[in-house]
Coordinates of C-alpha atoms in Angstrom, one line a residue:
M1 CA -2.8 -11.1 -45.0
K2 CA -5.6 -9.2 -43.4
R3 CA -6.6 -12.1 -41.2
F4 CA -3.3 -12.0 -39.5
L5 CA -3.3 -8.0 -38.8
P6 CA -5.5 -8.3 -35.8
A7 CA -3.5 -10.9 -34.0
L8 CA -0.1 -9.0 -35.1
K9 CA -1.5 -5.5 -33.8
G10 CA -2.6 -7.2 -30.1
A11 CA 0.8 -8.8 -29.9
L12 CA 2.4 -5.6 -30.6
H13 CA 0.0 -4.0 -28.0
K14 CA 1.1 -6.5 -25.3
L15 CA 4.9 -6.4 -26.3
S16 CA 4.8 -2.6 -25.8
S17 CA 2.8 -2.4 -22.6
K18 CA 5.4 -4.9 -21.2
L19 CA 8.2 -2.8 -22.3
R20 CA 6.8 0.2 -20.8
H21 CA 6.3 -1.6 -17.3
G22 CA 9.2 -3.5 -17.1
D23 CA 11.6 -4.6 -19.8
A24 CA 12.9 -1.2 -20.8
P25 CA 14.2 2.0 -19.5
D26 CA 12.1 4.8 -18.6
E27 CA 12.8 8.0 -20.2
A28 CA 11.6 10.1 -17.3
Y29 CA 13.4 7.8 -14.7
S30 CA 16.8 8.2 -17.0
L31 CA 17.5 11.4 -15.1
Y32 CA 16.8 10.2 -11.6
P33 CA 20.1 8.2 -10.6
S34 CA 22.2 11.1 -11.6
Q35 CA 20.0 13.5 -9.7
T36 CA 20.0 11.2 -6.4
E37 CA 24.1 11.3 -6.7
R38 CA 24.2 14.9 -7.3
D39 CA 21.8 15.5 -4.5
C40 CA 24.0 13.2 -2.2
A41 CA 27.2 15.1 -3.5
D42 CA 25.7 18.4 -2.5
C43 CA 24.0 17.6 0.8
V44 CA 25.9 19.0 3.6
R45 CA 25.7 16.3 6.3
P46 CA 25.0 17.9 9.8
K47 CA 27.6 16.5 12.7
R48 CA 26.1 13.3 13.9
A49 CA 25.7 12.3 17.2
R50 CA 25.3 8.9 16.3
Q51 CA 28.0 7.2 14.1
P52 CA 27.4 3.3 14.6
L53 CA 29.4 0.5 12.8
I54 CA 27.3 -1.1 10.0
S55 CA 27.9 -4.5 9.2
I56 CA 27.2 -5.5 5.6
L57 CA 26.6 -9.2 4.9
M58 CA 27.0 -10.9 1.9
I59 CA 27.0 -14.4 0.7
A60 CA 28.8 -14.9 -2.5
D61 CA 27.5 -18.4 -3.5
G62 CA 28.4 -18.9 -6.9
A63 CA 28.5 -15.5 -8.0
S64 CA 30.5 -14.3 -10.7
P65 CA 34.1 -12.3 -10.1
G66 CA 32.5 -9.5 -12.1
D67 CA 29.3 -9.3 -9.7
V68 CA 31.3 -9.8 -6.5
S69 CA 33.7 -6.7 -7.6
A70 CA 31.0 -4.5 -8.6
T71 CA 29.2 -4.9 -5.2
V72 CA 32.4 -4.4 -3.3
E73 CA 33.2 -1.3 -5.1
S74 CA 30.1 0.1 -4.1
V75 CA 30.7 -0.5 -0.8
A76 CA 34.0 0.7 -0.9
A77 CA 32.7 4.0 -2.4
Q78 CA 30.5 4.7 0.6
T79 CA 30.8 8.3 1.9
Y80 CA 29.7 6.9 5.4
K81 CA 33.1 4.9 6.4
R82 CA 32.0 3.2 9.6
F83 CA 31.2 -0.3 8.4
E84 CA 32.7 -3.5 8.2
L85 CA 31.9 -6.2 5.1
S86 CA 31.6 -10.0 5.9
V87 CA 31.5 -12.3 2.8
V88 CA 30.9 -15.9 3.1
S89 CA 32.0 -18.3 0.2
R90 CA 32.6 -21.6 -1.3
L91 CA 36.5 -22.9 -0.7
D92 CA 36.7 -23.7 -4.4
Q93 CA 35.0 -20.2 -5.3
S94 CA 37.3 -17.7 -7.1
G95 CA 37.2 -14.1 -8.2
L96 CA 37.2 -12.6 -4.5
D97 CA 40.4 -10.7 -5.0
A98 CA 38.8 -7.4 -4.8
L99 CA 38.0 -8.1 -1.0
N100 CA 41.8 -7.6 -0.3
E101 CA 41.6 -3.8 -1.2
L102 CA 38.9 -3.1 1.1
D103 CA 39.8 -2.1 4.6
G104 CA 37.5 -4.0 7.1
A105 CA 36.7 -7.0 4.7
R106 CA 36.3 -10.3 6.3
L107 CA 36.2 -13.5 4.0
C108 CA 35.2 -16.8 5.3
M109 CA 35.3 -19.9 3.2
L110 CA 33.2 -22.9 3.8
R111 CA 32.9 -26.4 2.4
D112 CA 29.2 -26.3 3.0
L113 CA 27.2 -23.3 2.7
S114 CA 24.2 -24.4 4.8
G115 CA 25.3 -22.2 7.6
A116 CA 26.6 -19.1 5.5
V117 CA 24.2 -16.5 7.2
E118 CA 25.0 -17.7 10.9
M119 CA 28.9 -17.6 10.0
A120 CA 28.6 -14.0 8.3
F121 CA 26.7 -12.8 11.1
S122 CA 28.7 -14.3 13.8
Q123 CA 31.8 -12.7 12.5
S124 CA 30.0 -9.0 12.2
H125 CA 30.5 -6.4 15.2
G126 CA 28.0 -3.8 13.9
E127 CA 25.3 -2.2 16.1
F128 CA 23.4 -2.3 12.8
I129 CA 23.4 -5.2 9.9
S130 CA 22.8 -4.7 6.1
F131 CA 22.3 -7.5 3.6
I132 CA 23.6 -7.0 0.0
K133 CA 23.8 -9.9 -2.8
P134 CA 26.5 -10.1 -5.1
G135 CA 25.7 -8.0 -8.5
D136 CA 23.9 -5.4 -6.6
V137 CA 25.2 -1.9 -5.7
L138 CA 24.6 0.7 -3.3
A139 CA 24.7 4.6 -4.2
P140 CA 27.7 6.1 -2.4
C141 CA 25.6 8.2 -0.2
A142 CA 23.3 4.9 1.1
L143 CA 25.0 4.3 4.4
S144 CA 25.4 8.2 5.1
E145 CA 21.5 8.4 4.3
C146 CA 20.7 5.6 6.9
V147 CA 22.5 7.2 9.4
D148 CA 21.1 10.4 8.9
A149 CA 17.4 8.7 9.4
L150 CA 18.7 6.9 12.6
N151 CA 20.1 10.5 14.1
S152 CA 16.6 11.9 13.0
C153 CA 14.8 9.4 15.5
D154 CA 16.6 7.7 18.2
A155 CA 14.0 4.8 18.3
C156 CA 14.8 3.9 14.9
D157 CA 15.9 0.5 14.5
L158 CA 14.7 -0.6 10.7
V159 CA 15.7 1.7 7.4
Y160 CA 14.8 0.7 3.9
S161 CA 15.0 3.0 0.7
D162 CA 13.4 3.1 -2.9
Y163 CA 15.4 0.9 -5.2
D164 CA 15.8 0.0 -9.1
E165 CA 17.1 -2.8 -11.3
F166 CA 20.0 -3.1 -13.8
V167 CA 18.1 -3.7 -17.4
H168 CA 19.7 -3.7 -20.8
G169 CA 23.0 -2.4 -19.2
G170 CA 21.3 0.6 -17.5
R171 CA 19.1 1.5 -14.7
A172 CA 15.3 1.0 -15.0
N173 CA 12.2 -0.3 -13.2
P174 CA 12.1 1.7 -10.2
H175 CA 10.3 0.9 -7.2
F176 CA 9.2 3.9 -5.3
L177 CA 8.0 2.3 -2.2
P178 CA 5.3 3.5 0.3
D179 CA 6.0 4.4 4.1
I180 CA 5.8 1.4 6.5
S181 CA 2.7 -0.8 5.3
L182 CA 2.3 -3.6 7.1
D183 CA -0.8 -4.8 5.5
T184 CA 0.9 -4.6 2.0
L185 CA 3.8 -6.1 3.2
F186 CA 1.7 -9.3 4.0
C187 CA 0.6 -9.1 0.4
Y188 CA 3.9 -9.1 -0.9
N189 CA 7.7 -8.2 0.1
Y190 CA 7.8 -4.5 -1.3
M191 CA 11.2 -4.0 0.9
L192 CA 13.0 -6.9 -1.3
R193 CA 15.5 -7.0 1.8
P194 CA 16.4 -4.9 4.9
L195 CA 18.8 -2.1 4.0
L196 CA 19.7 -1.5 7.7
I197 CA 18.3 -3.4 10.7
S198 CA 19.5 -3.0 14.2
R199 CA 21.3 -6.1 15.9
A200 CA 19.1 -6.2 18.3
L201 CA 15.8 -6.2 16.2
Y202 CA 17.7 -8.5 14.0
E203 CA 17.8 -11.0 16.9
S204 CA 14.5 -10.3 18.4
A205 CA 12.8 -11.2 15.2
G206 CA 14.6 -14.5 14.6
G207 CA 17.2 -13.7 12.5
L208 CA 17.6 -15.0 8.7
C209 CA 17.4 -18.7 8.3
G210 CA 19.0 -19.0 5.0
T211 CA 19.5 -17.4 1.7
A212 CA 16.3 -18.2 0.1
E213 CA 14.1 -15.3 -0.5
R214 CA 11.4 -16.9 1.4
S215 CA 13.7 -16.7 4.6
M216 CA 14.3 -12.7 3.8
Y217 CA 10.5 -12.3 3.7
S218 CA 10.0 -14.0 6.8
L219 CA 12.6 -11.6 8.5
V220 CA 11.2 -8.7 6.8
L221 CA 7.7 -9.1 8.0
S222 CA 9.0 -10.1 11.7
A223 CA 11.2 -7.3 11.8
A224 CA 8.6 -4.7 10.9
M225 CA 6.2 -6.1 13.2
A226 CA 8.5 -5.7 16.0
S227 CA 10.2 -2.4 14.8
A228 CA 10.0 0.5 17.5
H229 CA 10.1 3.1 14.6
T230 CA 10.7 2.2 10.5
T231 CA 11.8 4.9 8.7
H232 CA 11.6 4.9 4.7
I233 CA 14.2 7.1 2.6
A234 CA 12.2 8.0 -0.3
K235 CA 15.3 7.9 -2.8
V236 CA 16.6 5.2 -5.1
L237 CA 19.8 4.0 -2.9
Y238 CA 19.9 0.2 -4.0
T239 CA 20.3 -1.3 -7.6
V240 CA 19.8 -5.0 -7.9
K241 CA 20.8 -6.9 -10.4
R242 CA 17.9 -9.6 -10.4
N243 CA 14.8 -8.9 -8.8
S244 CA 13.3 -12.3 -7.5
K245 CA 9.6 -12.6 -6.3
P246 CA 8.8 -14.5 -3.3
G247 CA 8.0 -17.8 -4.6
I248 CA 6.9 -21.4 -3.2
G249 CA 7.0 -21.5 0.2
C250 CA 6.5 -17.9 1.0
A251 CA 2.8 -18.7 2.3
G252 CA 4.7 -20.9 4.9
A253 CA 6.8 -17.8 5.7
I254 CA 3.7 -16.1 6.5
D255 CA 2.1 -18.7 8.2
G256 CA 5.0 -19.0 10.6
V257 CA 5.3 -15.0 11.4
L258 CA 1.4 -15.3 12.2
K259 CA 2.0 -18.0 14.5
R260 CA 4.9 -16.5 16.6
A261 CA 2.9 -13.3 16.7
H262 CA 0.2 -15.5 18.2
I263 CA -2.2 -13.9 15.6
N264 CA -5.0 -16.4 14.2
G265 CA -4.6 -16.4 10.4
Y266 CA -3.1 -18.1 7.4
A267 CA -1.9 -17.2 4.0
Q268 CA -3.3 -17.9 0.6
Q269 CA -2.3 -17.5 -3.0
G270 CA -3.0 -13.8 -4.1
L271 CA -4.6 -12.4 -7.5
Y272 CA -1.2 -12.5 -9.2
D273 CA 2.1 -14.5 -9.1
G274 CA 4.0 -13.5 -6.2
S275 CA 1.4 -12.2 -4.1
Y276 CA -0.6 -13.4 -1.2
R277 CA -3.8 -13.0 0.7
T278 CA -3.7 -13.1 4.4
R279 CA -6.9 -14.7 5.9
Y280 CA -7.7 -13.6 9.7
I281 CA -9.6 -16.0 11.6
L282 CA -12.1 -14.1 13.6
R283 CA -13.0 -15.6 17.4
S284 CA -16.6 -14.8 17.0
E285 CA -18.9 -13.5 14.1
P286 CA -19.0 -9.7 14.5
R287 CA -22.0 -8.0 14.0
L288 CA -22.4 -5.8 11.0
A289 CA -24.4 -2.7 10.4
I290 CA -24.7 -1.8 6.7
V291 CA -25.7 1.8 6.7
I292 CA -27.0 3.4 3.8
P293 CA -27.7 7.0 3.1
N294 CA -31.2 7.6 0.9
L295 CA -32.9 10.7 -0.5
N296 CA -35.8 9.7 -2.8
G297 CA -33.8 6.6 -4.4
Q298 CA -36.4 3.6 -3.9
E299 CA -34.6 1.7 -7.2
Q300 CA -31.1 2.3 -6.3
L301 CA -31.8 1.2 -2.5
R302 CA -33.8 -1.8 -3.4
R303 CA -31.1 -3.0 -5.8
C304 CA -28.3 -2.5 -3.2
M305 CA -30.1 -4.3 -0.4
E306 CA -31.3 -7.2 -2.7
S307 CA -27.6 -7.6 -4.0
I308 CA -26.6 -8.2 -0.4
D309 CA -29.5 -10.3 0.7
D310 CA -29.3 -12.4 -2.7
N311 CA -25.3 -12.8 -2.8
A312 CA -23.5 -12.3 0.4
M313 CA -21.9 -15.3 2.2
Y314 CA -21.8 -13.6 5.8
E315 CA -25.2 -13.4 7.1
R316 CA -24.8 -11.6 10.3
Y317 CA -25.9 -8.2 9.2
D318 CA -28.4 -5.5 9.5
F319 CA -29.6 -2.8 7.2
L320 CA -30.2 0.4 8.7
I321 CA -31.5 3.3 6.3
A322 CA -30.2 6.9 6.7
D323 CA -32.9 8.6 5.3
M324 CA -31.9 12.3 4.6
G325 CA -35.3 13.8 4.0
S326 CA -37.3 11.8 1.6
S327 CA -40.3 12.8 0.3
D328 CA -41.2 10.5 -2.5
T329 CA -44.2 8.5 -2.2
K330 CA -42.7 5.3 -3.8
T331 CA -39.7 5.7 -1.3
L332 CA -41.7 6.1 1.7
R333 CA -44.0 3.1 0.7
Y334 CA -40.9 1.1 0.5
Y335 CA -39.7 2.2 3.8
D336 CA -43.2 0.9 5.4
A337 CA -42.5 -2.5 3.6
L338 CA -39.1 -2.9 5.0
E339 CA -40.1 -2.0 8.3
K340 CA -43.4 -4.3 8.0
N341 CA -40.9 -7.1 7.0
R342 CA -38.3 -6.3 9.5
A343 CA -36.0 -6.1 6.6
A344 CA -34.5 -3.0 7.8
T345 CA -34.4 -0.1 10.3
I346 CA -35.2 3.3 9.0
I347 CA -33.8 6.4 10.7
R348 CA -36.4 8.9 9.3
S349 CA -36.0 12.6 8.9
N350 CA -39.0 15.1 8.6
A351 CA -36.5 17.8 6.8
V352 CA -33.9 17.4 4.3
I353 CA -30.4 16.8 6.1
S354 CA -26.9 16.4 5.0
A355 CA -25.5 12.9 4.5
P356 CA -23.0 12.9 7.4
K357 CA -25.8 13.7 9.8
A358 CA -27.9 11.2 8.6
L359 CA -25.1 8.5 9.0
N360 CA -24.3 9.7 12.2
E361 CA -27.8 9.3 13.7
A362 CA -28.1 5.9 12.2
A363 CA -24.9 4.7 13.8
E364 CA -25.9 5.8 17.1
R365 CA -28.6 3.7 16.5
A366 CA -27.0 0.4 15.4
S367 CA -26.2 -2.6 17.8
C368 CA -22.9 -3.7 16.2
D369 CA -19.3 -4.4 16.2
A370 CA -18.6 -2.9 12.8
L371 CA -20.1 -0.4 10.0
L372 CA -20.4 -0.4 6.5
F373 CA -21.3 2.6 4.9
L374 CA -22.8 2.0 1.8
S375 CA -23.8 4.1 -1.5
P376 CA -27.4 3.4 -2.5
D377 CA -25.9 3.2 -6.0
T378 CA -23.7 0.0 -5.4
A379 CA -24.2 -3.6 -5.6
L380 CA -22.4 -6.4 -4.2
L381 CA -20.4 -8.6 -6.5
L382 CA -18.1 -10.9 -4.9
P383 CA -20.2 -12.8 -2.3
E384 CA -17.2 -12.9 0.2
S385 CA -17.1 -9.3 0.0
L386 CA -18.8 -8.5 3.5
E387 CA -16.2 -11.2 5.2
A388 CA -13.2 -9.7 3.5
M389 CA -13.7 -6.4 5.0
L390 CA -14.6 -7.4 8.5
E391 CA -11.6 -9.9 8.7
L392 CA -9.4 -6.4 8.1
C393 CA -11.4 -4.0 10.2
M394 CA -11.8 -6.1 13.0
Q395 CA -8.0 -6.4 13.7
H396 CA -6.2 -4.6 16.3
G397 CA -4.8 -1.7 15.0
A398 CA -7.1 -1.3 11.9
G399 CA -9.0 1.7 10.9
A400 CA -11.4 1.9 7.7
V401 CA -11.5 -0.7 5.0
G402 CA -12.4 0.2 1.5
C403 CA -13.0 -2.4 -1.6
K404 CA -12.6 -2.5 -5.3
L405 CA -15.3 -0.6 -7.1
I406 CA -16.0 -1.2 -10.8
D407 CA -18.8 0.3 -13.0
P408 CA -21.2 -1.8 -15.4
M409 CA -18.6 -1.9 -17.8
R410 CA -16.1 -3.2 -15.7
R411 CA -13.7 -0.3 -15.5
I412 CA -12.3 0.8 -12.2
V413 CA -14.1 3.6 -10.1
E414 CA -12.3 3.1 -7.0
A415 CA -9.4 1.2 -5.8
G416 CA -8.2 2.9 -2.9
L417 CA -8.0 6.7 -3.0
V418 CA -4.7 8.5 -3.1
A419 CA -4.6 12.0 -1.2
G420 CA -3.3 15.0 -3.4
L421 CA -4.2 12.9 -6.7
H422 CA -5.4 15.7 -9.2
G423 CA -5.1 18.3 -6.4
W424 CA -7.7 16.6 -4.1
A425 CA -8.0 12.6 -4.0
G426 CA -8.6 10.4 -6.5
S427 CA -8.4 6.5 -7.4
L428 CA -5.1 5.4 -9.2
F429 CA -6.3 3.7 -12.7
A430 CA -9.7 5.3 -12.6
G431 CA -11.5 4.5 -15.8
C432 CA -9.3 1.4 -16.8
Q433 CA -10.8 -2.0 -17.6
E434 CA -10.2 -4.4 -14.7
R435 CA -7.5 -6.8 -15.4
R436 CA -4.6 -8.6 -14.2
G437 CA -1.0 -9.0 -15.5
D438 CA 0.2 -5.7 -15.5
K439 CA 2.9 -5.1 -12.9
L440 CA 2.3 -1.6 -11.6
Y441 CA -1.6 -2.3 -11.9
D442 CA -1.5 -5.7 -10.0
Q443 CA 0.4 -3.5 -7.0
F444 CA -1.8 -1.0 -6.6
V445 CA -5.1 -2.5 -7.7
N446 CA -4.9 -6.4 -7.0
S447 CA -3.1 -6.0 -4.0
V448 CA -4.1 -5.8 -0.3
R449 CA -2.8 -2.6 0.9
N450 CA -2.5 0.1 3.3
V451 CA -3.9 3.7 2.0
S452 CA -4.5 6.9 3.4
V453 CA -8.5 7.1 2.3
P454 CA -9.6 3.5 1.4
G455 CA -12.8 5.0 -0.6
S456 CA -15.6 6.8 -0.5
R457 CA -18.6 4.8 -1.7
A458 CA -18.2 1.7 0.4
V459 CA -16.1 1.8 3.6
A460 CA -16.3 -0.5 6.5
V461 CA -14.8 0.1 10.2
S462 CA -15.1 -0.9 13.6
A463 CA -17.7 0.8 15.9
E464 CA -15.1 1.1 18.4
A465 CA -12.6 3.0 16.0
F466 CA -15.7 4.8 14.3
F467 CA -17.0 6.5 17.7
A468 CA -13.7 7.1 19.0
A469 CA -12.7 9.0 16.1
G470 CA -15.6 11.3 16.6
K471 CA -17.9 10.0 14.0
F472 CA -18.3 12.2 10.7
D473 CA -17.7 15.6 10.6
E474 CA -21.1 17.1 10.3
S475 CA -19.4 20.6 9.3
F476 CA -19.1 18.7 5.9
E477 CA -22.0 18.4 4.0
S478 CA -21.7 16.8 0.6
V479 CA -18.1 15.9 0.2
G480 CA -14.8 15.3 2.3
Y481 CA -16.5 14.0 5.1
G482 CA -15.3 10.8 4.5
I483 CA -11.9 11.6 3.8
A484 CA -11.9 13.8 7.2
L485 CA -12.8 10.5 9.0
C486 CA -10.3 8.5 7.5
L487 CA -7.5 10.8 8.2
T488 CA -8.7 11.1 11.6
L489 CA -8.1 7.3 11.7
L490 CA -4.6 7.6 10.2
R491 CA -3.6 10.2 12.8
R492 CA -4.8 8.0 15.8
G493 CA -2.1 5.5 14.5
L494 CA -4.7 3.0 12.8
R495 CA -3.9 1.7 9.5
N496 CA -6.6 2.0 6.7
V497 CA -6.6 -0.8 4.2
Y498 CA -8.0 -1.5 0.6
T499 CA -8.7 -5.1 -0.2
P500 CA -9.5 -6.3 -3.9
H501 CA -11.2 -9.2 -2.3
A502 CA -14.3 -7.4 -1.7
K503 CA -15.8 -5.7 -4.9
F504 CA -18.9 -3.9 -5.4
M505 CA -20.5 -2.3 -8.8
Y506 CA -21.0 1.4 -8.9
H507 CA -24.0 2.4 -10.9
G508 CA -24.1 5.7 -10.1
E509 CA -22.3 8.7 -11.9
S510 CA -18.8 8.5 -12.5
R511 CA -17.9 12.4 -11.7
D512 CA -15.6 14.2 -9.7
P513 CA -17.1 14.7 -6.3
F514 CA -15.1 18.0 -5.7
A515 CA -16.5 19.7 -9.0
D516 CA -20.2 20.4 -7.8
A517 CA -19.2 21.4 -4.2
P518 CA -19.7 24.8 -2.7
E519 CA -16.7 26.8 -2.1
S520 CA -17.2 27.0 1.6
E521 CA -16.9 23.1 1.8
L522 CA -14.0 23.2 -0.6
V523 CA -12.2 25.1 1.9
R524 CA -12.8 22.7 4.4
C525 CA -11.6 20.0 2.3
Y526 CA -8.4 22.0 1.3
D527 CA -7.8 22.6 5.0
T528 CA -8.1 18.7 5.8
L529 CA -6.1 17.6 2.9
R530 CA -3.4 20.4 3.3
P531 CA -0.6 18.6 5.1
M532 CA -0.7 15.6 2.3
L533 CA -1.1 18.0 -0.5
I534 CA 2.3 19.5 0.6
S535 CA 4.1 16.3 1.4
G536 CA 2.4 13.9 -0.7
D537 CA 0.2 10.7 0.4
P538 CA 2.9 8.5 2.6
Y539 CA 1.5 5.5 0.7
Y540 CA 2.4 6.9 -2.8
S541 CA 5.7 8.2 -3.7
M542 CA 6.2 12.0 -4.7
A543 CA 8.4 10.7 -7.5
F544 CA 5.3 9.9 -9.3
D545 CA 3.0 12.4 -11.1
Y546 CA 0.2 13.2 -9.0
S547 CA -1.6 14.8 -12.2
K548 CA -2.2 11.2 -14.0
S549 CA -4.0 8.5 -12.7
I550 CA -1.7 5.8 -14.1
P551 CA 1.3 5.9 -12.0
A552 CA 4.0 7.4 -14.0
V553 CA 7.5 8.8 -13.3
S554 CA 7.5 12.5 -12.9
A555 CA 9.6 14.3 -15.2
S556 CA 9.8 17.4 -12.7
R557 CA 8.4 16.9 -8.9
R558 CA 5.5 19.3 -8.2
Q559 CA 3.9 19.0 -5.0
P560 CA 0.5 17.9 -4.9
I561 CA -0.8 21.1 -3.4
E562 CA 0.2 22.8 -7.1
L563 CA -2.7 21.0 -8.7
N564 CA -5.3 22.0 -6.4
P565 CA -7.5 24.9 -7.9
M566 CA -7.7 26.7 -4.3
Y567 CA -3.7 26.7 -4.1
V568 CA -2.3 30.4 -4.4
S569 CA 1.6 30.8 -4.9
N570 CA 3.5 33.1 -2.7
T571 CA 6.2 33.4 -5.5

């Protein structure tokens, strides 16, 4: 019996983990659906200048009468009444009687559903289009929330919201989504389906070519890329009966979108089922300057450089050592050897200087297309890491690019930072073992995704974007200068990205960098982060608990600023 106990415990652990992350209703989330409905009921809607007709399209292919009724009832219950419902079904399908009781409903019965989407669209007249599947339901205020979003921005032509799923008769598995994140969208379809899309954008994006998920994925990608303004409503307004992942053929959908957009790239299978990796083919091999700050750290510096020379597949790089005033004899001799062998350029300093000042001086001396600012305590693990970061940071509209950082025990050190986590900025799943197979873990750690701050110890950025952003702010000395640069890039409209396809090992101390910083510098960090401490990181939902490194539904929403030790409440 004893020999079976370890196996039994392991099975129970896997089962409990599976239940926590997908198969059982979340106790903290159980309050959210009713709270959303109360918020909708209590919300006083301003007089809208814009009240567009919304066309809701549904293909009822083989759906049960119960599914059709549930969906139609949710449409009929909308507080916003300027809508129409177009339903396409097979001639022999029954159970569509619920449509007779809904004003504005149109039913088209076909022998062959190969042209079902085109038929549903052709009989619609709305300025905006929404798609819904039989069995899925809209919150009563879903359309009202969308119209409010349209009225808050005249250019808005694509609106999506958070959603959840029906599980064991209840609502669970909330999908709290980021604001528009194109790089994340090319990894997996987090939008599921567009809640609202303008007719003009729908047509310019090529429309929906069929009922398969890959067709919807293609539409969402094309529409998001062409959208004048996309709005994310951070409320659960949609519940799906069956949540399907993009399946076979979705790589082809990505390839088609890239081709139509004249982007030289292609899609590969990602690190987990339902995800993809979009590869970008660079027209030329950009010159990369690897800038490493150093202060009396000969052993760490040597290990870092040798890991790249020995393992990196990409070869067009130069080392620049940003010396911060080293006086150690071993370090100075190592510098001499590097210069003699032309292995690195040393930007020396006769006095101790701050890291941002040293890095800026080194960057100014670099003759390169891109810069990789790398901690000397890191060592390259994946041979393709340099190329993976370059592919992303050299794209049009790209800002900074970060990588996966693990410690010698293969625990996560950094996987993109969340502004506001623990009151400052931190990595999700920090300290957790590197793995695959956990849904939330995969989406945050094993996905290429947009982030506010890609990292602090290994960050790549094009030389053009770096100098246009004003380089590192030298008024910071020990902490915050990297965060300030990334947020500046974000404000300039550039996309910061985290990629798990670049991986380094971190040999330094895993400690809170804010814990030892002087108060004067913490004040600067606080001011820099304050907007996101109030509103939350745009790529991380306020529905999550910012006091926890592992994403968990917050039982009571608190602003991240309340977790910051420098925050003083006025109440």
